[in-house]
Every structure is written in structure tokens, then in C-alpha cells.
Short mmCIF file of C-alpha atoms and ligand atoms in Angstrom, two decimals:
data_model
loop_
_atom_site.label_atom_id
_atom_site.label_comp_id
_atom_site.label_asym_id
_atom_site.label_seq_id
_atom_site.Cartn_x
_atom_site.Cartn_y
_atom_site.Cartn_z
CA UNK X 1 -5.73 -54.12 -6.47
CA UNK X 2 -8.08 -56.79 -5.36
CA UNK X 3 -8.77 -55.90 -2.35
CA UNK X 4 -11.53 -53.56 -1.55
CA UNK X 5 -11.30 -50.18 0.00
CA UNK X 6 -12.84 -48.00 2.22
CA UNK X 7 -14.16 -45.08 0.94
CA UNK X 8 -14.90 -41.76 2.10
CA UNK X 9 -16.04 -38.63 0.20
CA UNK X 10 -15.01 -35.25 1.43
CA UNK X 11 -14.75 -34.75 4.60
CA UNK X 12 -17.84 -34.73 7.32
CA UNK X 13 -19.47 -31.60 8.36
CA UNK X 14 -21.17 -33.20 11.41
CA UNK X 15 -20.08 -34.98 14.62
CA UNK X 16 -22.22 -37.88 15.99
CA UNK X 17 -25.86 -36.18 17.75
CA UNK X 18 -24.66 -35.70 21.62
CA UNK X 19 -21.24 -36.66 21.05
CA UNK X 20 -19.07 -33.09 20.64
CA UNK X 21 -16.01 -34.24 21.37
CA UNK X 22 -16.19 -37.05 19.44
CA UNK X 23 -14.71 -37.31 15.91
CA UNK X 24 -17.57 -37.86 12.63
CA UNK X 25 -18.67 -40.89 12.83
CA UNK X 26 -17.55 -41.45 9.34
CA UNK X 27 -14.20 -41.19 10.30
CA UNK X 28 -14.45 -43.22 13.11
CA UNK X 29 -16.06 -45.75 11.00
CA UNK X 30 -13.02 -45.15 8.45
CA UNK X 31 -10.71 -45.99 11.38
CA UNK X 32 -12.73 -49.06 11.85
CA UNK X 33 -11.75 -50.38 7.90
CA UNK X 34 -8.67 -49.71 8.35
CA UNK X 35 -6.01 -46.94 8.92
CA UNK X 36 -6.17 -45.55 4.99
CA UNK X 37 -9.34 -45.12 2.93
CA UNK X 38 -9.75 -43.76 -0.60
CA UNK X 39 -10.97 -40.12 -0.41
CA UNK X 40 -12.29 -37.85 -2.59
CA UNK X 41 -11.07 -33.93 -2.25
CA UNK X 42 -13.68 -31.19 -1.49
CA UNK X 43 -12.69 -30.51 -5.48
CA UNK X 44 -13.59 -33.60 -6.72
CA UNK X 45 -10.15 -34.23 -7.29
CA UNK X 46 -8.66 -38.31 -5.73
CA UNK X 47 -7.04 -38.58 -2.67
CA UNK X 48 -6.17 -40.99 0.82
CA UNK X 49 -7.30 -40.52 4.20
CA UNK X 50 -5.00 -41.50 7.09
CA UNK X 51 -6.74 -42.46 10.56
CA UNK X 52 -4.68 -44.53 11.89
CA UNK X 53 -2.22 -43.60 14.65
CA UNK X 54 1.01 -45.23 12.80
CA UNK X 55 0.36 -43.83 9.38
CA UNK X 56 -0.28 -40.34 10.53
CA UNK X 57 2.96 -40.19 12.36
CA UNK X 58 4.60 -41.75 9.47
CA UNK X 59 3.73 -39.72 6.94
CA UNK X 60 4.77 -36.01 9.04
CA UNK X 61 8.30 -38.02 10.05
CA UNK X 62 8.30 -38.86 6.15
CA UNK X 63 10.42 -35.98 3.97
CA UNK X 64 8.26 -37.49 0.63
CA UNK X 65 5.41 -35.63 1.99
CA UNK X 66 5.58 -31.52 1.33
CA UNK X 67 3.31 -28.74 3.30
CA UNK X 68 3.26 -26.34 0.46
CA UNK X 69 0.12 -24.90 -0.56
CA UNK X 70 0.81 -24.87 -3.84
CA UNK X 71 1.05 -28.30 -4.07
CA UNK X 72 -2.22 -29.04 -2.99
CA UNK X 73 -3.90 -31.09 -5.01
CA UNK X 74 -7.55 -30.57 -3.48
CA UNK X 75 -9.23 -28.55 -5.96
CA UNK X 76 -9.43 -27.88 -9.84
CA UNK X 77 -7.43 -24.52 -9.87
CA UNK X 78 -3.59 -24.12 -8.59
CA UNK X 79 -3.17 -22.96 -5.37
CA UNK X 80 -0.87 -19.78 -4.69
CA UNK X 81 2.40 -20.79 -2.55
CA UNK X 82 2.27 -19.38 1.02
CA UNK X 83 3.31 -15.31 1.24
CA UNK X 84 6.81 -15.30 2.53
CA UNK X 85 7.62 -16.18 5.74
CA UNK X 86 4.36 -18.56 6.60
CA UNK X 87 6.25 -21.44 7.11
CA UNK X 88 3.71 -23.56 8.18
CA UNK X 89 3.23 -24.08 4.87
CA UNK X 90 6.89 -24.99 3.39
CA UNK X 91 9.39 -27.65 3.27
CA UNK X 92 12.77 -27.55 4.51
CA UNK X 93 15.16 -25.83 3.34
CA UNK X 94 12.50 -22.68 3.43
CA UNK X 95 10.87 -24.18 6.39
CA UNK X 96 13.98 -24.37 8.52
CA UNK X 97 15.32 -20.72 7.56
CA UNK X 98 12.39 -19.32 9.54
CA UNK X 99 11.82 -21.67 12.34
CA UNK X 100 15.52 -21.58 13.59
CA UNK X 101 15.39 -18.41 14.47
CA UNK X 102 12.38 -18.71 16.99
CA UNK X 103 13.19 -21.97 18.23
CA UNK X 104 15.19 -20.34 21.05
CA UNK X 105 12.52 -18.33 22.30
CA UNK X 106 10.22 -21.15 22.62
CA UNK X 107 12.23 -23.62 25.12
CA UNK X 108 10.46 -25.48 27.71
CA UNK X 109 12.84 -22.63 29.84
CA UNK X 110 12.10 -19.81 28.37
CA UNK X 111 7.85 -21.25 28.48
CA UNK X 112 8.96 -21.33 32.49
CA UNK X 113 10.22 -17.67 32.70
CA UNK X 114 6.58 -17.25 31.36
CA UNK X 115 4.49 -18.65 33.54
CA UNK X 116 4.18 -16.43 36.27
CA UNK X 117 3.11 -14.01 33.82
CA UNK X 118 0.59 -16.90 32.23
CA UNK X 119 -0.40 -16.67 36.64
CA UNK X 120 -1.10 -12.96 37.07
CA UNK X 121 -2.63 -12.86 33.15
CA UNK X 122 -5.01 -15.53 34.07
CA UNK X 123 -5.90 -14.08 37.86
CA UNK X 124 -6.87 -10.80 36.19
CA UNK X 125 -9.22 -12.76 34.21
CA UNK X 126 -10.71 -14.76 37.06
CA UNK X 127 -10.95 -11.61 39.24
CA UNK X 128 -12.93 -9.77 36.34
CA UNK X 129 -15.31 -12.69 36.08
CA UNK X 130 -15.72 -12.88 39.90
CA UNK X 131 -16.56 -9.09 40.29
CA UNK X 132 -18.75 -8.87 37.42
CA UNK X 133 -20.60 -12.11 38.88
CA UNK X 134 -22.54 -15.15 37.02
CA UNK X 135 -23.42 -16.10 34.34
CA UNK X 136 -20.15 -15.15 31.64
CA UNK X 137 -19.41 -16.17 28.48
CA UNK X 138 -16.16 -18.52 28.98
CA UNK X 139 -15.04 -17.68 25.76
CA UNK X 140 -14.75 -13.94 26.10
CA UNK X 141 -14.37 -13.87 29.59
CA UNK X 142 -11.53 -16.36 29.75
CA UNK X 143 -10.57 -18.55 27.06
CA UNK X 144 -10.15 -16.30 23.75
CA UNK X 145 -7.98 -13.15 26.45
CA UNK X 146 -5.62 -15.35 28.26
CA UNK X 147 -3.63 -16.48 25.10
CA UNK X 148 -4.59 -12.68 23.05
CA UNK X 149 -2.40 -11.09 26.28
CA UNK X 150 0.42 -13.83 26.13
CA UNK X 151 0.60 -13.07 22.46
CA UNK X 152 0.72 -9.69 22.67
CA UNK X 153 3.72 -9.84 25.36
CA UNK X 154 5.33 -12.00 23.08
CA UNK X 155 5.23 -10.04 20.08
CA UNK X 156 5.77 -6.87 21.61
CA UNK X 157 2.86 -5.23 20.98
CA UNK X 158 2.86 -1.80 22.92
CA UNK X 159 0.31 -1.94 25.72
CA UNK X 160 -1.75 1.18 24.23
CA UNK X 161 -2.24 -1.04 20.72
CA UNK X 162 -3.16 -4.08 22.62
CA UNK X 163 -7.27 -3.52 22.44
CA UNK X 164 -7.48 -2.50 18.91
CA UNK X 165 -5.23 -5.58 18.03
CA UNK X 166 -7.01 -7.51 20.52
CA UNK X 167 -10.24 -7.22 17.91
CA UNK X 168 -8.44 -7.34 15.09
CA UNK X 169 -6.63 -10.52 15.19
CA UNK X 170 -9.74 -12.18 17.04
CA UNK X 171 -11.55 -10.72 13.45
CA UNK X 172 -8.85 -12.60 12.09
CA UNK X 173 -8.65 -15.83 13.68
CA UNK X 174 -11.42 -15.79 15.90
CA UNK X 175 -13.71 -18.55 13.47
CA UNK X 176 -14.67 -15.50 11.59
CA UNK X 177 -16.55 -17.47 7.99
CA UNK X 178 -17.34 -14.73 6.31
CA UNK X 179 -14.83 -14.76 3.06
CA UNK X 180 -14.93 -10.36 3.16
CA UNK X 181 -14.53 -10.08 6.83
CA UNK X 182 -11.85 -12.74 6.55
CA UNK X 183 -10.09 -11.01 4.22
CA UNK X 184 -10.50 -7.27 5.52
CA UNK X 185 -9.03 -8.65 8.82
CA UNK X 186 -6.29 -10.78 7.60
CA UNK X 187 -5.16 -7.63 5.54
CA UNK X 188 -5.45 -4.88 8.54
CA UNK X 189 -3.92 -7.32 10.71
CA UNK X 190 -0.89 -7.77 8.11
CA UNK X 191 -0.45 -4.12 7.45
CA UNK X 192 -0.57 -3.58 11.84
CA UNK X 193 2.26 -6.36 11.76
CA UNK X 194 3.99 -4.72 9.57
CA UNK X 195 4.26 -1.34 11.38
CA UNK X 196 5.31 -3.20 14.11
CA UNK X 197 8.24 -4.85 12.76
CA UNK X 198 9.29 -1.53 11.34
CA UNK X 199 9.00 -0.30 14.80
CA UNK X 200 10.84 -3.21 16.59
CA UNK X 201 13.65 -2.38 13.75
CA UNK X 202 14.14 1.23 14.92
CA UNK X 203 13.80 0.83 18.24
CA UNK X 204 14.22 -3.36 19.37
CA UNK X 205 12.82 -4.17 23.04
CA UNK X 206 12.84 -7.80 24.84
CA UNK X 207 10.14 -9.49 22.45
CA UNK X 208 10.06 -12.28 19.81
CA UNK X 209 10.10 -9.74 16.83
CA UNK X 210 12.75 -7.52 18.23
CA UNK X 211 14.97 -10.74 18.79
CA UNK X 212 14.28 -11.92 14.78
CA UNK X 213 15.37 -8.16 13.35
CA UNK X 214 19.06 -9.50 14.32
CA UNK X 215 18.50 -12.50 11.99
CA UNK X 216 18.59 -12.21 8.29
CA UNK X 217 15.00 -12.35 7.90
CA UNK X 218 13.53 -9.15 5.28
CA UNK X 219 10.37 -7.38 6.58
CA UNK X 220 7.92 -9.00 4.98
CA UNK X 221 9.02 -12.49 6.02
CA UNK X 222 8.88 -11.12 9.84
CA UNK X 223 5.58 -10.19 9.27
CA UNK X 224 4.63 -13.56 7.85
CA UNK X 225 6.21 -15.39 10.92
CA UNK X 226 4.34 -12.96 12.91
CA UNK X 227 1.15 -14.20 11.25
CA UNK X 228 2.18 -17.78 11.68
CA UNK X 229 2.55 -17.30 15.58
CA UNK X 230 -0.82 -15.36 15.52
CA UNK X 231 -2.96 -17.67 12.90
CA UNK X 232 -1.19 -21.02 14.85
CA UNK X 233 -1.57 -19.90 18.36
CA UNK X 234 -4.30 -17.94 19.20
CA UNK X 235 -7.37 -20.21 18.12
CA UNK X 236 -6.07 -23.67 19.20
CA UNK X 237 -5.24 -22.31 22.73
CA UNK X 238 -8.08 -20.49 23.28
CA UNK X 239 -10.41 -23.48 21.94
CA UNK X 240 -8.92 -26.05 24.49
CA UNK X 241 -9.56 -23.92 27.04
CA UNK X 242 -12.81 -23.61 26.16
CA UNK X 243 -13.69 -27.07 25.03
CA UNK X 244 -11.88 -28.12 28.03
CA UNK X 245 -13.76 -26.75 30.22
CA UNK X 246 -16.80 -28.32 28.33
CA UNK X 247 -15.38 -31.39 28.53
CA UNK X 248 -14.60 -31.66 31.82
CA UNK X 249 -17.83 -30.17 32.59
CA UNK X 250 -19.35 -32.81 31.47
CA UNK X 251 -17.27 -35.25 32.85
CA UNK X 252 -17.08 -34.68 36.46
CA UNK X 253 -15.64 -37.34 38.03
CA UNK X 254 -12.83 -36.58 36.01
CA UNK X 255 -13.52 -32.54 37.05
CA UNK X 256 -13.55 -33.26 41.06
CA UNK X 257 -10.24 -35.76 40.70
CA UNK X 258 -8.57 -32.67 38.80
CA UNK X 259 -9.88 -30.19 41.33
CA UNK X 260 -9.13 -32.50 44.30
CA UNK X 261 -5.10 -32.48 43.26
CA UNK X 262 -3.94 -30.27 41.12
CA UNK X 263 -0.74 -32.11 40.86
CA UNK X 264 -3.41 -34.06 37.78
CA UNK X 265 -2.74 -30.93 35.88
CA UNK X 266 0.41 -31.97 33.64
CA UNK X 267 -1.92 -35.37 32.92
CA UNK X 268 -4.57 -33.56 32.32
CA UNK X 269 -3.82 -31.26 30.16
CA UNK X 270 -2.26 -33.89 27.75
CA UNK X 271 -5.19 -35.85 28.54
CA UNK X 272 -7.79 -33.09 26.84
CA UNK X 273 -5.12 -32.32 23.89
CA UNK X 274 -5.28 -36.16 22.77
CA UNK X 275 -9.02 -36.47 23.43
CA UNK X 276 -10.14 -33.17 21.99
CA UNK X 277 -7.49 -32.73 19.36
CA UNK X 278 -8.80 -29.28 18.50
CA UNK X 279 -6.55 -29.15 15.55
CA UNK X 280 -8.41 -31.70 14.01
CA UNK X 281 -6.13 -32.57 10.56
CA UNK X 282 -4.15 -31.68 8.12
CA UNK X 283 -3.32 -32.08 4.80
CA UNK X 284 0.22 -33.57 2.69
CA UNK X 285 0.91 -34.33 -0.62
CA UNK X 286 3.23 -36.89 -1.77
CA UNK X 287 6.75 -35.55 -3.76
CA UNK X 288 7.01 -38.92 -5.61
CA UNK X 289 5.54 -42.62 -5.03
CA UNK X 290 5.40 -44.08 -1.37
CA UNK X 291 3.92 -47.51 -0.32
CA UNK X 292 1.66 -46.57 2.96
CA UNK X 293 -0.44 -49.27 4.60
CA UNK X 294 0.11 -51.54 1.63
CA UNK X 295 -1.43 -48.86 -0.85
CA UNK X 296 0.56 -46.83 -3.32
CA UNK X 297 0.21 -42.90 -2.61
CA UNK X 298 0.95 -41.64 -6.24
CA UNK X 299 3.17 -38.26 -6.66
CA UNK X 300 0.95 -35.12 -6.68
CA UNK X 301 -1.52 -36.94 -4.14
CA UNK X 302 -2.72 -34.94 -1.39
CA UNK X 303 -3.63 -37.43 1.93
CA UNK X 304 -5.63 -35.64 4.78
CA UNK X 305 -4.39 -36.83 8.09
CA UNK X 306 -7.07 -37.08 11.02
CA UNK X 307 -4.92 -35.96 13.71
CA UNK X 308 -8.00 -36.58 16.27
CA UNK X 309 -9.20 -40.01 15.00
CA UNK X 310 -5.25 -40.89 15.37
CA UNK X 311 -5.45 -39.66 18.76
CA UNK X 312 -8.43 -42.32 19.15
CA UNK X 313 -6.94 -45.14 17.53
CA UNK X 314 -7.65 -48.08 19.99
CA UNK X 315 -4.52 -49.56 18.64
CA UNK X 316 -2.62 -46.91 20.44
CA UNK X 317 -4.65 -45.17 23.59
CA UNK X 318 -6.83 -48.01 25.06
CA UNK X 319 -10.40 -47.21 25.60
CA UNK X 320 -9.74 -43.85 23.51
CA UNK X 321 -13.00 -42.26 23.57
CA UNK X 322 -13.10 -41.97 27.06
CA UNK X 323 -11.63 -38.84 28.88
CA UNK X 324 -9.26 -40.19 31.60
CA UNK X 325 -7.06 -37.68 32.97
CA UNK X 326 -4.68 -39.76 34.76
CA UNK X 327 -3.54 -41.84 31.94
CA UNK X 328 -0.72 -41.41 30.10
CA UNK X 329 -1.22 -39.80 26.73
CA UNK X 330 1.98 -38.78 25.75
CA UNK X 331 3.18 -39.21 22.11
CA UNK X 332 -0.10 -38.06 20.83
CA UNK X 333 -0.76 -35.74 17.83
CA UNK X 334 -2.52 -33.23 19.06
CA UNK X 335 0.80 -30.57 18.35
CA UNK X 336 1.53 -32.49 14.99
CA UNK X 337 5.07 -34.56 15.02
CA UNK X 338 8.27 -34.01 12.78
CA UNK X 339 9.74 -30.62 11.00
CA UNK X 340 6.29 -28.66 11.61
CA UNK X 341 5.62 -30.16 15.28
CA UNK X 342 4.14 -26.93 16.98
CA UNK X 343 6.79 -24.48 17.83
CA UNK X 344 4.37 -22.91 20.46
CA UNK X 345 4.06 -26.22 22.58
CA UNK X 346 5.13 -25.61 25.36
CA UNK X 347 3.65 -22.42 25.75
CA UNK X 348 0.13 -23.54 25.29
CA UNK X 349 0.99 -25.91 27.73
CA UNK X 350 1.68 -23.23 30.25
CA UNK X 351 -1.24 -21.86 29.14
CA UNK X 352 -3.01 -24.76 30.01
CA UNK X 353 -1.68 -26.10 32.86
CA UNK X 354 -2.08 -22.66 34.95
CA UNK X 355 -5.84 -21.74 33.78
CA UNK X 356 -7.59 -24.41 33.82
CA UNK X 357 -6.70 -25.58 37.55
CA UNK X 358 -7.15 -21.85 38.27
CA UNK X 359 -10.75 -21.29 36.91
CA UNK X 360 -12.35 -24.77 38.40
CA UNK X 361 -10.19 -23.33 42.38
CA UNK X 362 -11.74 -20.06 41.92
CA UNK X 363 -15.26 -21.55 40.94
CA UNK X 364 -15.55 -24.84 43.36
CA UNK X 365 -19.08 -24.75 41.90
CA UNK X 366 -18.83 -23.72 37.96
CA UNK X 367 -21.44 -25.10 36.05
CA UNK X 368 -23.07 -24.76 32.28
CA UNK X 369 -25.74 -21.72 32.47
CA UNK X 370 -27.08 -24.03 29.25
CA UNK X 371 -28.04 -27.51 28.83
CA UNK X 372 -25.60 -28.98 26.97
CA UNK X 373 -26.78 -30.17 23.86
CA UNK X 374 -27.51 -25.94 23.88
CA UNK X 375 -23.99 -24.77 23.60
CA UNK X 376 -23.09 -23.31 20.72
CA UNK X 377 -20.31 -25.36 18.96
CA UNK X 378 -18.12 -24.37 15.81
CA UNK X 379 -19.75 -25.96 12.75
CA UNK X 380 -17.08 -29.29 11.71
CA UNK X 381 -15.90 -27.15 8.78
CA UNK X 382 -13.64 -24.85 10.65
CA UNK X 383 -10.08 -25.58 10.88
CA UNK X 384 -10.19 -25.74 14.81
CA UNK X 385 -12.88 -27.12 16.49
CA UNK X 386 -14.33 -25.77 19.50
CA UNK X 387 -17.00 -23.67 20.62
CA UNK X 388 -18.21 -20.30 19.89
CA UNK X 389 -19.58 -19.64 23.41
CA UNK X 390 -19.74 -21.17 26.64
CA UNK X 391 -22.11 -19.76 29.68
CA UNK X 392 -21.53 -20.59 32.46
CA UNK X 393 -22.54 -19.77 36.14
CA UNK X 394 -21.11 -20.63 39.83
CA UNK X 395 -22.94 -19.85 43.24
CA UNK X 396 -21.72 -16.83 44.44
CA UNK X 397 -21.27 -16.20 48.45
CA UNK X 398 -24.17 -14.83 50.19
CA UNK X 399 -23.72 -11.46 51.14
C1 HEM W 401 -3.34 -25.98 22.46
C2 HEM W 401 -2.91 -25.14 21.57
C3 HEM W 401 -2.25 -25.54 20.27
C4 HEM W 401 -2.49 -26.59 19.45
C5 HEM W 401 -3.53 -27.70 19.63
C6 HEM W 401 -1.57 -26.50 18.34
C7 HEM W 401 -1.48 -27.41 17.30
C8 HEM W 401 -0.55 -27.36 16.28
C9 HEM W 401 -0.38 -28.37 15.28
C10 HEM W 401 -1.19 -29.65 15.16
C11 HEM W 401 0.64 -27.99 14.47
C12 HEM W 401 1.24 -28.79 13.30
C13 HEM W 401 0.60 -28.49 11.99
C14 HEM W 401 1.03 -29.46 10.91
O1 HEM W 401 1.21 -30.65 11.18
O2 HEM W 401 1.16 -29.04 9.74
C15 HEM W 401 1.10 -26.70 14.95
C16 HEM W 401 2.10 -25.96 14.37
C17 HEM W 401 2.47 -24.72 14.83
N1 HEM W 401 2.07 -24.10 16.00
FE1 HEM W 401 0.72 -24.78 17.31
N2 HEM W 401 -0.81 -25.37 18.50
C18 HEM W 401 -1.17 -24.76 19.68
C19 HEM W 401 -0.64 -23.62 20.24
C20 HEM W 401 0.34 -22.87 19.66
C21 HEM W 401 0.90 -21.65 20.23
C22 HEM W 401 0.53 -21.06 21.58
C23 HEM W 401 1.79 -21.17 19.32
C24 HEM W 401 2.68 -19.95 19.38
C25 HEM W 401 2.44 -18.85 19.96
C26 HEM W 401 1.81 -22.09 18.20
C27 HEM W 401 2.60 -21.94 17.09
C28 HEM W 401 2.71 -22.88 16.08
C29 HEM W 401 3.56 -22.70 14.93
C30 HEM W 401 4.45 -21.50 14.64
C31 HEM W 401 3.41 -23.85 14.13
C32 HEM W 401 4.11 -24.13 12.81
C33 HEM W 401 5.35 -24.92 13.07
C34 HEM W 401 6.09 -25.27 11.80
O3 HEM W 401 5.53 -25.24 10.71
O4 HEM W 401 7.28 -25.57 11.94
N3 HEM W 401 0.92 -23.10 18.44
N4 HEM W 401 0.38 -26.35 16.07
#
């Protein structure tokens, strides 16, 4: 090959000074060379980065490229292939087994039925923050209990369990680093899951878990889909509502247009997926030879798809690192695309669309209680971006 390429080595830990919501600059620099660059794995071992809007999308439509762990060619000892019923991390025909089951439950319809729930869920919230008065922590106030409750309906978790789990899963997939903590909560939060689906077995009610005992699913793959819908949905929601707020924070032109019509909200809302892209990549690995972007992804290859530089490719979103929340960003990444699109779309979207207008009505004059450059944000490392805590403060009325 001639031709030179870009190169990047293992991924950044840093996003440009004053820019959070922007992607590394070496990424965005990547994207700049072109839409695939050489990469080398955080094991040393050779891989590609994807950038570009068109490749990324390619490559999840493309069946040559497998989820499995265990085929993850990113460092110098094998992987172990995901526990059973963690489907994020399979290839059809595994992959499908599990998902077909939920699908049902997870219709744009069904996500309606839910969001006068998502309504009262998110007024109790509001109402706590109001009465206990400024500032609050966003985060625990707000963002990480909205989608924690909506969880916890959906799984069926009985009401008098709901605080203990509450801690545990945030333990679990709350941005927790340390490897022993991890681990300790991943494994109490497995062994809670799997009382519960012995409980839904005995004695089914009108929740997601109950619905999958009448499927041919064994326990221990229900628990694993149950750790899927946990470990996939908790995190990302709660960070865009966070880092939403952030964002729009600090944009407020775009703030005061969204607060001015709420109709914005279905805009929006897509508008802060694409530019925030929480769920910031992934990773694939190539099941035999493909040509991408004139290169030649050998078999065993691992590629890491930037799903937020793809949702800033110029080539597809013009003027893409500016937040505009009336344009039309649909058919980005921010939920993935093909066989593992996220299954819990819609309902983050619910999520989304009913909180966020709902916090900036009930706080006309929200603010940060921190100078921004102060807000504590999740190192790049973490799988989901976002922050770990957001104060904030509104005027309250004089009494
Ligand atoms: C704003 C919030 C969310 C974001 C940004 C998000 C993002 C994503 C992305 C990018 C993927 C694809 C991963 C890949 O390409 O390998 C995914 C998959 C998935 N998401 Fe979400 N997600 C969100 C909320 C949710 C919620 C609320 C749920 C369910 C309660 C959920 C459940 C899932 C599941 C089960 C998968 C795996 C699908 C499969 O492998 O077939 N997500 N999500």
C-alpha cells in the first residue's frame, strides 16, 4: 500500500481543554485524514479506527463483523465469551434467540403506555428538588432516579426491594472504576436478579421478566438479559440527562428556544443524542477479509467505531459541532444501527422527551451552582461519557 495512513495509538483519555462535549481531538483530527486510520489496541495488538459516518454504519449493517467478546482481538490474552444471555455481545443466531422475545415489550406503543408513568416518575423528582430547595446535585437528584424507577417498573422489582437495588445496580453501573467494587456489585446484583427471576417464575406479574418466563429462555439466560437491560440502560439514560442539561446550560439560546416551545422537544432530544453521543464507540472484529474505505480489514481484526465522531462527520450533519436543536438529526448513531440497534430506544426517548422539558418549566431560572470548567466530568476512559455531578441552583420565590 502506497499510500500513507493515518495513525492513531490507543484510544485518547482526554477531550480538547473547555470543549466537554466535544470528541478527542485526536479523533477529530483522525476524521480529518480520513474516515479509517490504522490503530493500535490498548494491548498492543493492530487494529482500524472508523470515524467516518458511512463506514461506521457500514460495518454494524455488515454480518462479516461479530460482537462476541471472545473474539476480541484487543489484548494479548483470550477473552471469555459473554455469560449466557448478554446478548449484546453475540451474533445472530444467539443474538436473535434473546432479543425476540423482548422486542414486543419495547414498541414505540408500548414506550407510550409508559409515559405517563415516565410524567408522575419525573414530577416526584422535581417536587423533591423544589421542597428541599437550591443548590442539588442533578445527578442524584434527577438524572441517575428517573431511569433507576422506570427500570425497576420494568423489571418488576417489588417496591420494598427497590432502594437496596437502587444502590446496588448504581454500584454496578453507576461509573464505579474500582476493579473489586466492580466486581462485588456486578456479582450481588446477578445473584438479586436471579432471585427475582425465580420469583417472577412462581408467581409471574405484568413485567418484562414475568413476560420472558413463558419463552424458552433457562434461568440463567433471564438473568443475563436482565443484566443487559440494566448494564445498557441505566448509565446512557441517566448521562444524557445529565450532560444534557450541561449542554444546554451552556448553550442558552438553544435552552430559551427549547423552553419557549416545548413542541422542540422530539428535535431536541435527537439533537443532544447525535451531539453528545454518550455511548461514545464500540468495538467489531472482522469474521473473514472485507475491503472498507479502500483498506483491507484482515479476519481476526478488531475496528473500534467512534459512534460520536460519526455523529460529527461534516460529511453528514452540517456544521456538526454545533448544538442546534431544531435541525434534523435523524439517522444518527447515537443508539447504534443494525442487529444490536438499542432495544431500549424508544424508552430513553420517553425518558427524554418528558424530563428534560419538565426540569428547565419547573426551574425558569436553573443555572450551574459551579463554573463550568468546575464540573466534575467522567474521565474519557469510561464506557459512557458524562458527568459525575452536576450542581445546580434556581431562584426560589420570595416568601
Ligand atoms: C439515551 C440512552 C441510551 C443510549 C445512548 C443507548 C445506546 C445504545 C447503543 C449505542 C447500543 C448499541 C451497541 C452496539 O452497537 O453494540 C445499545 C444497545 C442496547 N441498548 Fe441502549 N441506549 C440507551 C438507553 C437504553 C435503555 C433505556 C435500554 C433498556 C432499558 C437500553 C437497552 C439496550 C439493549 C438491550 C441493547 C443491546 C441490543 C442488542 O444487542 O441487540 N438502552 N444502546
Amino acid at each position: 500500500m502506497g499510500e500513507s495512513v493515518h495513525a492513531v495509538t490507543t484510544l485518547p483519555t482526554a477531550r480538547p481543554p473547555g470543549c466537554p462535549f466535544d470528541p478527542p481531538a485526536e479523533l477529530t483530527e483522525a476524521q480529518r485524514h480520513g474516515p479509517i486510520s490504522r490503530f493500535t489496541h490498548f494491548g498492543g495488538n493492530p487494529g482500524w479506527l472508523i470515524t467516518g459516518y458511512d463506514l461506521v454504519r457500514a460495518v454494524l449493517a455488515d454480518p462479516r463483523f461479530s460482537s462476541r467478546r471472545e473474539l476480541m482481538n484487543v489484548v494479548d490474552y483470550p477473552l471469555p465469551p459473554a455469560p449466557p444471555g448478554e446478548f449484546l455481545l453475540t451474533d445472530e443466531p444467539q443474538h436473535g434467540r434473546y432479543r425476540k422475545p423482548l422486542v414486543g415489550r419495547f414498541t414505540v406503543r408500548r414506550m407510550r403506555l409508559l409515559t405517563e408513568r415516565v410524567e408522575q416518575i419525573t414530577t416526584a423528582c422535581l417536587d423533591a428538588m423544589e421542597e428541599a430547595g437550591p443548590p442539588a446535585d442533578l445527578v442524584t437528584s434527577f438524572a441517575k432516579p428517573i431511569p433507576a424507577i422506570v427500570i425497576c417498573e420494568l423489571l418488576g422489582v417489588p417496591y420494598e426491594d427497590r432502594g437496596a437495588f437502587q444502590e446496588q445496580i448504581d454500584a454496578f453501573v453507576g461509573g464505579e472504576t474500582d476493579e473489586n467494587k466492580l466486581l462485588a456489585a456486578y456479582t450481588a446484583t446477578q445473584d438479586y436478579l436471579a432471585e427475582l427471576v425465580a420469583a417472577k417464575r412462581a408467581d409471574p406479574t405484568d413485567d418484562v421478566l414475568s413476560e420472558l418466563t413463558g419463552s424458552d429462555l433457562t434461568d440463567e439466560e433471564l438473568r443475563g438479559v436482565a443484566l443487559v437491560l440494566l448494564a445498557a440502560g441505566l448509565d446512557t439514560t441517566a448521562n444524557m440527562l445529565s450532560l444534557g442539561t450541561f449542554a444546554l446550560l451552556e448553550n442558552p439560546a438553544q435552552l430559551a428556544a427549547l423552553r419557549a416551545d416545548p413542541a422542540l422537544a422530539d428535535r431536541a432530544v435527537e439533537e443532544l443524542l447525535r451531539y453528545l453521543s454518550v455511548a461514545k464507540s464500540f468495538m467489531r472484529t472482522a469474521l473473514e477479509d472485507v475491503e472498507l474505505g479502500g483498506r483491507t480489514i484482515e479476519a481476526g481484526t478488531t475496528v473500534v467505531l467512534s459512534y460520536h465522531t460519526a455523529n460529527r462527520d461534516p460529511g453528514r450533519f452540517a456544521d456538526p459541532h454545533t448544538l442546534d436543536i431544531r435541525r434534523q438529526s435523524t439517522g444518527h448513531l447515537a443508539f447504534g444501527h443494525g442487529i444490536h440497534q438499542c432495544l431500549g430506544q424508544q424508552l430513553a426517548r420517553v425518558e427524554l422527551r418528558v424530563a428534560l422539558p419538565a426540569l428547565i418549566g419547573r426551574f425558569p431560572t436553573l443555572r450551574l451552582a459551579v463554573p463550568a470548567g468546575e464540573v466534575d466530568l467522567r474521565p474519557e476512559t469510561a464506557d459512557v461519557y458524562g458527568v459525575r455531578s452536576l450542581p445546580v441552583a434556581w431562584d426560589t420565590e420570595p416568601s
